[in-house]
JSON list of C-alpha atoms in Angstrom, two decimals:
[
{"chain": "A", "resi": 12, "resn": "UNK", "atom": "CA", "xyz": [0.00, -0.01, 0.00]},
{"chain": "A", "resi": 13, "resn": "UNK", "atom": "CA", "xyz": [1.20, 3.52, -0.83]},
{"chain": "A", "resi": 14, "resn": "UNK", "atom": "CA", "xyz": [0.52, 6.46, 1.46]},
{"chain": "A", "resi": 15, "resn": "UNK", "atom": "CA", "xyz": [1.30, 10.20, 1.16]},
{"chain": "A", "resi": 16, "resn": "UNK", "atom": "CA", "xyz": [1.59, 11.82, 4.57]},
{"chain": "A", "resi": 17, "resn": "UNK", "atom": "CA", "xyz": [3.24, 14.54, 6.59]},
{"chain": "A", "resi": 18, "resn": "UNK", "atom": "CA", "xyz": [6.62, 13.42, 7.90]},
{"chain": "A", "resi": 19, "resn": "UNK", "atom": "CA", "xyz": [7.30, 13.00, 11.56]},
{"chain": "A", "resi": 20, "resn": "UNK", "atom": "CA", "xyz": [10.57, 13.52, 13.48]},
{"chain": "A", "resi": 21, "resn": "UNK", "atom": "CA", "xyz": [10.96, 9.74, 13.38]},
{"chain": "A", "resi": 22, "resn": "UNK", "atom": "CA", "xyz": [11.14, 9.95, 9.54]},
{"chain": "A", "resi": 23, "resn": "UNK", "atom": "CA", "xyz": [14.04, 12.40, 9.42]},
{"chain": "A", "resi": 24, "resn": "UNK", "atom": "CA", "xyz": [16.89, 9.84, 9.31]},
{"chain": "A", "resi": 25, "resn": "UNK", "atom": "CA", "xyz": [15.24, 8.08, 6.32]},
{"chain": "A", "resi": 26, "resn": "UNK", "atom": "CA", "xyz": [14.61, 11.44, 4.65]},
{"chain": "A", "resi": 27, "resn": "UNK", "atom": "CA", "xyz": [18.24, 12.40, 5.03]},
{"chain": "A", "resi": 28, "resn": "UNK", "atom": "CA", "xyz": [19.39, 9.08, 3.51]},
{"chain": "A", "resi": 29, "resn": "UNK", "atom": "CA", "xyz": [17.05, 9.52, 0.53]},
{"chain": "A", "resi": 30, "resn": "UNK", "atom": "CA", "xyz": [18.18, 13.11, -0.05]},
{"chain": "A", "resi": 31, "resn": "UNK", "atom": "CA", "xyz": [21.85, 12.18, 0.19]},
{"chain": "A", "resi": 32, "resn": "UNK", "atom": "CA", "xyz": [21.33, 9.37, -2.36]},
{"chain": "A", "resi": 33, "resn": "UNK", "atom": "CA", "xyz": [20.18, 12.07, -4.81]},
{"chain": "A", "resi": 34, "resn": "UNK", "atom": "CA", "xyz": [22.98, 14.47, -3.83]},
{"chain": "A", "resi": 35, "resn": "UNK", "atom": "CA", "xyz": [20.48, 16.96, -2.40]},
{"chain": "A", "resi": 36, "resn": "UNK", "atom": "CA", "xyz": [21.49, 19.28, 0.44]},
{"chain": "A", "resi": 37, "resn": "UNK", "atom": "CA", "xyz": [20.90, 18.13, 4.00]},
{"chain": "A", "resi": 38, "resn": "UNK", "atom": "CA", "xyz": [23.43, 20.27, 5.88]},
{"chain": "A", "resi": 39, "resn": "UNK", "atom": "CA", "xyz": [20.87, 22.85, 7.00]},
{"chain": "A", "resi": 40, "resn": "UNK", "atom": "CA", "xyz": [18.02, 20.53, 8.00]},
{"chain": "A", "resi": 41, "resn": "UNK", "atom": "CA", "xyz": [18.84, 20.73, 11.71]},
{"chain": "A", "resi": 42, "resn": "UNK", "atom": "CA", "xyz": [18.42, 24.51, 11.62]},
{"chain": "A", "resi": 43, "resn": "UNK", "atom": "CA", "xyz": [15.90, 25.17, 8.85]},
{"chain": "A", "resi": 44, "resn": "UNK", "atom": "CA", "xyz": [12.20, 24.77, 9.52]},
{"chain": "A", "resi": 45, "resn": "UNK", "atom": "CA", "xyz": [11.15, 22.48, 6.70]},
{"chain": "A", "resi": 46, "resn": "UNK", "atom": "CA", "xyz": [7.76, 20.78, 6.42]},
{"chain": "A", "resi": 47, "resn": "UNK", "atom": "CA", "xyz": [8.19, 17.42, 4.70]},
{"chain": "A", "resi": 48, "resn": "UNK", "atom": "CA", "xyz": [5.72, 15.17, 2.96]},
{"chain": "A", "resi": 49, "resn": "UNK", "atom": "CA", "xyz": [6.71, 11.59, 2.40]},
{"chain": "A", "resi": 50, "resn": "UNK", "atom": "CA", "xyz": [5.47, 8.78, 0.23]},
{"chain": "A", "resi": 51, "resn": "UNK", "atom": "CA", "xyz": [5.51, 5.53, 2.11]},
{"chain": "A", "resi": 52, "resn": "UNK", "atom": "CA", "xyz": [5.29, 2.25, 0.22]},
{"chain": "A", "resi": 53, "resn": "UNK", "atom": "CA", "xyz": [5.31, -1.07, 2.08]},
{"chain": "A", "resi": 54, "resn": "UNK", "atom": "CA", "xyz": [6.48, 0.69, 5.30]},
{"chain": "A", "resi": 55, "resn": "UNK", "atom": "CA", "xyz": [9.48, 2.33, 3.62]},
{"chain": "A", "resi": 56, "resn": "UNK", "atom": "CA", "xyz": [9.90, 6.01, 2.67]},
{"chain": "A", "resi": 57, "resn": "UNK", "atom": "CA", "xyz": [10.10, 6.01, -1.13]},
{"chain": "A", "resi": 58, "resn": "UNK", "atom": "CA", "xyz": [9.64, 9.71, -1.87]},
{"chain": "A", "resi": 59, "resn": "UNK", "atom": "CA", "xyz": [9.99, 13.07, -0.11]},
{"chain": "A", "resi": 60, "resn": "UNK", "atom": "CA", "xyz": [9.41, 16.77, -0.74]},
{"chain": "A", "resi": 61, "resn": "UNK", "atom": "CA", "xyz": [9.88, 19.76, 1.49]},
{"chain": "A", "resi": 62, "resn": "UNK", "atom": "CA", "xyz": [8.49, 23.26, 2.03]},
{"chain": "A", "resi": 63, "resn": "UNK", "atom": "CA", "xyz": [10.42, 26.02, 3.75]},
{"chain": "A", "resi": 64, "resn": "UNK", "atom": "CA", "xyz": [8.21, 29.10, 4.43]},
{"chain": "A", "resi": 65, "resn": "UNK", "atom": "CA", "xyz": [9.26, 32.71, 3.89]},
{"chain": "A", "resi": 66, "resn": "UNK", "atom": "CA", "xyz": [6.07, 34.64, 4.63]},
{"chain": "A", "resi": 67, "resn": "UNK", "atom": "CA", "xyz": [3.68, 34.24, 1.71]},
{"chain": "A", "resi": 68, "resn": "UNK", "atom": "CA", "xyz": [6.39, 32.54, -0.39]},
{"chain": "A", "resi": 69, "resn": "UNK", "atom": "CA", "xyz": [7.65, 29.02, -0.03]},
{"chain": "A", "resi": 70, "resn": "UNK", "atom": "CA", "xyz": [10.85, 27.32, -1.07]},
{"chain": "A", "resi": 71, "resn": "UNK", "atom": "CA", "xyz": [10.04, 23.95, -2.59]},
{"chain": "A", "resi": 72, "resn": "UNK", "atom": "CA", "xyz": [13.02, 21.79, -1.79]},
{"chain": "A", "resi": 73, "resn": "UNK", "atom": "CA", "xyz": [14.23, 18.28, -1.41]},
{"chain": "A", "resi": 74, "resn": "UNK", "atom": "CA", "xyz": [12.13, 16.40, -3.96]},
{"chain": "A", "resi": 75, "resn": "UNK", "atom": "CA", "xyz": [13.53, 12.90, -4.15]},
{"chain": "A", "resi": 76, "resn": "UNK", "atom": "CA", "xyz": [12.11, 9.53, -5.21]},
{"chain": "A", "resi": 77, "resn": "UNK", "atom": "CA", "xyz": [13.84, 6.18, -4.86]},
{"chain": "A", "resi": 78, "resn": "UNK", "atom": "CA", "xyz": [14.97, 4.78, -8.20]},
{"chain": "A", "resi": 79, "resn": "UNK", "atom": "CA", "xyz": [12.56, 1.83, -8.11]},
{"chain": "A", "resi": 80, "resn": "UNK", "atom": "CA", "xyz": [9.52, 4.20, -7.85]},
{"chain": "A", "resi": 81, "resn": "UNK", "atom": "CA", "xyz": [10.56, 6.71, -10.55]},
{"chain": "A", "resi": 82, "resn": "UNK", "atom": "CA", "xyz": [8.34, 7.03, -13.59]},
{"chain": "A", "resi": 83, "resn": "UNK", "atom": "CA", "xyz": [5.26, 6.00, -11.62]},
{"chain": "A", "resi": 84, "resn": "UNK", "atom": "CA", "xyz": [3.91, 9.49, -10.84]},
{"chain": "A", "resi": 85, "resn": "UNK", "atom": "CA", "xyz": [5.36, 9.73, -7.34]},
{"chain": "A", "resi": 86, "resn": "UNK", "atom": "CA", "xyz": [7.07, 13.05, -8.00]},
{"chain": "A", "resi": 87, "resn": "UNK", "atom": "CA", "xyz": [3.96, 14.59, -9.52]},
{"chain": "A", "resi": 88, "resn": "UNK", "atom": "CA", "xyz": [1.82, 13.39, -6.60]},
{"chain": "A", "resi": 89, "resn": "UNK", "atom": "CA", "xyz": [4.28, 14.79, -4.08]},
{"chain": "A", "resi": 90, "resn": "UNK", "atom": "CA", "xyz": [4.42, 18.17, -5.87]},
{"chain": "A", "resi": 91, "resn": "UNK", "atom": "CA", "xyz": [0.61, 18.40, -6.14]},
{"chain": "A", "resi": 92, "resn": "UNK", "atom": "CA", "xyz": [0.13, 17.49, -2.47]},
{"chain": "A", "resi": 93, "resn": "UNK", "atom": "CA", "xyz": [2.79, 20.00, -1.37]},
{"chain": "A", "resi": 94, "resn": "UNK", "atom": "CA", "xyz": [1.14, 22.72, -3.46]},
{"chain": "A", "resi": 95, "resn": "UNK", "atom": "CA", "xyz": [-2.21, 21.94, -1.84]},
{"chain": "A", "resi": 96, "resn": "UNK", "atom": "CA", "xyz": [-0.64, 22.09, 1.61]},
{"chain": "A", "resi": 97, "resn": "UNK", "atom": "CA", "xyz": [1.16, 25.35, 0.79]},
{"chain": "A", "resi": 98, "resn": "UNK", "atom": "CA", "xyz": [-2.10, 26.94, -0.41]},
{"chain": "A", "resi": 99, "resn": "UNK", "atom": "CA", "xyz": [-3.86, 25.85, 2.79]},
{"chain": "A", "resi": 100, "resn": "UNK", "atom": "CA", "xyz": [-1.13, 27.59, 4.76]},
{"chain": "A", "resi": 101, "resn": "UNK", "atom": "CA", "xyz": [-1.48, 30.89, 2.86]},
{"chain": "A", "resi": 102, "resn": "UNK", "atom": "CA", "xyz": [1.53, 30.47, 0.56]},
{"chain": "A", "resi": 103, "resn": "UNK", "atom": "CA", "xyz": [0.88, 32.23, -2.74]},
{"chain": "A", "resi": 104, "resn": "UNK", "atom": "CA", "xyz": [4.12, 31.44, -4.59]},
{"chain": "A", "resi": 105, "resn": "UNK", "atom": "CA", "xyz": [6.54, 28.53, -4.63]},
{"chain": "A", "resi": 106, "resn": "UNK", "atom": "CA", "xyz": [10.18, 28.99, -5.69]},
{"chain": "A", "resi": 107, "resn": "UNK", "atom": "CA", "xyz": [12.78, 26.29, -6.24]},
{"chain": "A", "resi": 108, "resn": "UNK", "atom": "CA", "xyz": [16.36, 25.77, -7.29]},
{"chain": "A", "resi": 109, "resn": "UNK", "atom": "CA", "xyz": [17.32, 22.77, -9.42]},
{"chain": "A", "resi": 110, "resn": "UNK", "atom": "CA", "xyz": [20.26, 21.46, -11.38]},
{"chain": "A", "resi": 111, "resn": "UNK", "atom": "CA", "xyz": [18.59, 18.38, -12.78]},
{"chain": "A", "resi": 112, "resn": "UNK", "atom": "CA", "xyz": [14.80, 18.65, -12.83]},
{"chain": "A", "resi": 113, "resn": "UNK", "atom": "CA", "xyz": [14.01, 21.77, -14.92]},
{"chain": "A", "resi": 114, "resn": "UNK", "atom": "CA", "xyz": [11.98, 19.81, -17.48]},
{"chain": "A", "resi": 115, "resn": "UNK", "atom": "CA", "xyz": [10.06, 17.96, -14.75]},
{"chain": "A", "resi": 116, "resn": "UNK", "atom": "CA", "xyz": [9.08, 21.22, -13.01]},
{"chain": "A", "resi": 117, "resn": "UNK", "atom": "CA", "xyz": [8.21, 22.97, -16.29]},
{"chain": "A", "resi": 118, "resn": "UNK", "atom": "CA", "xyz": [5.76, 20.09, -16.85]},
{"chain": "A", "resi": 119, "resn": "UNK", "atom": "CA", "xyz": [4.23, 20.96, -13.47]},
{"chain": "A", "resi": 120, "resn": "UNK", "atom": "CA", "xyz": [3.68, 24.62, -14.32]},
{"chain": "A", "resi": 121, "resn": "UNK", "atom": "CA", "xyz": [6.88, 26.18, -12.98]},
{"chain": "A", "resi": 122, "resn": "UNK", "atom": "CA", "xyz": [8.67, 28.85, -15.02]},
{"chain": "A", "resi": 123, "resn": "UNK", "atom": "CA", "xyz": [12.21, 30.17, -14.99]},
{"chain": "A", "resi": 124, "resn": "UNK", "atom": "CA", "xyz": [12.89, 33.32, -13.00]},
{"chain": "A", "resi": 125, "resn": "UNK", "atom": "CA", "xyz": [16.09, 35.17, -12.22]},
{"chain": "A", "resi": 126, "resn": "UNK", "atom": "CA", "xyz": [17.61, 33.96, -8.94]},
{"chain": "A", "resi": 127, "resn": "UNK", "atom": "CA", "xyz": [17.67, 37.54, -7.66]},
{"chain": "A", "resi": 128, "resn": "UNK", "atom": "CA", "xyz": [13.91, 37.80, -8.33]},
{"chain": "A", "resi": 129, "resn": "UNK", "atom": "CA", "xyz": [13.16, 35.36, -5.49]},
{"chain": "A", "resi": 130, "resn": "UNK", "atom": "CA", "xyz": [11.89, 36.97, -2.26]},
{"chain": "A", "resi": 131, "resn": "UNK", "atom": "CA", "xyz": [14.71, 38.72, -0.36]},
{"chain": "A", "resi": 132, "resn": "UNK", "atom": "CA", "xyz": [14.21, 36.67, 2.82]},
{"chain": "A", "resi": 133, "resn": "UNK", "atom": "CA", "xyz": [14.42, 33.47, 0.80]},
{"chain": "A", "resi": 134, "resn": "UNK", "atom": "CA", "xyz": [17.70, 34.55, -0.76]},
{"chain": "A", "resi": 135, "resn": "UNK", "atom": "CA", "xyz": [19.20, 34.60, 2.73]},
{"chain": "A", "resi": 136, "resn": "UNK", "atom": "CA", "xyz": [18.46, 30.91, 3.26]},
{"chain": "A", "resi": 137, "resn": "UNK", "atom": "CA", "xyz": [21.38, 28.48, 3.15]},
{"chain": "A", "resi": 138, "resn": "UNK", "atom": "CA", "xyz": [19.85, 26.83, 0.09]},
{"chain": "A", "resi": 139, "resn": "UNK", "atom": "CA", "xyz": [20.34, 30.06, -1.86]},
{"chain": "A", "resi": 140, "resn": "UNK", "atom": "CA", "xyz": [23.52, 31.31, -0.20]},
{"chain": "A", "resi": 141, "resn": "UNK", "atom": "CA", "xyz": [25.72, 28.25, -0.06]},
{"chain": "A", "resi": 142, "resn": "UNK", "atom": "CA", "xyz": [24.05, 24.90, -0.69]},
{"chain": "A", "resi": 143, "resn": "UNK", "atom": "CA", "xyz": [22.88, 25.26, -4.30]},
{"chain": "A", "resi": 144, "resn": "UNK", "atom": "CA", "xyz": [25.50, 26.42, -6.78]},
{"chain": "A", "resi": 145, "resn": "UNK", "atom": "CA", "xyz": [25.05, 29.51, -8.95]},
{"chain": "A", "resi": 146, "resn": "UNK", "atom": "CA", "xyz": [24.56, 27.14, -11.90]},
{"chain": "A", "resi": 147, "resn": "UNK", "atom": "CA", "xyz": [21.25, 25.93, -10.46]},
{"chain": "A", "resi": 148, "resn": "UNK", "atom": "CA", "xyz": [18.20, 27.35, -12.26]},
{"chain": "A", "resi": 149, "resn": "UNK", "atom": "CA", "xyz": [15.56, 29.19, -10.27]},
{"chain": "A", "resi": 150, "resn": "UNK", "atom": "CA", "xyz": [11.91, 28.53, -11.01]},
{"chain": "A", "resi": 151, "resn": "UNK", "atom": "CA", "xyz": [8.59, 29.73, -9.56]},
{"chain": "A", "resi": 152, "resn": "UNK", "atom": "CA", "xyz": [4.89, 29.07, -9.67]},
{"chain": "A", "resi": 153, "resn": "UNK", "atom": "CA", "xyz": [2.04, 31.25, -8.42]},
{"chain": "A", "resi": 154, "resn": "UNK", "atom": "CA", "xyz": [-0.47, 29.22, -6.45]}
]
């Protein structure tokens, strides 16, 4: 059985492993307030996505799916569920940085923006300052 749910503190070690397998940043997770959704399949975390709030804007981060579950809609379900959650929390725009998933996010309605066009508070986050290289593309979607 597959379940999409909010992550708990108990899930964090598994989330970190999954993110590290995809070479996604984990260094700031102890300090950053990130809401995670996970996909659980047969009692194992098989997908994750995170939301870090900056007022009415949110940083979509940490989308990862285990290799065996890719191509089955897991990423799209996680993005859609995170967008619904963000809307319910008053977030009106999602921004993300990616080096590998531009086409995937374009297919989900995200468009390229200049990195310096992201909200100023978001630009101060570790993800923008140090964790994602300048070569990462910045994308956004109004909710």
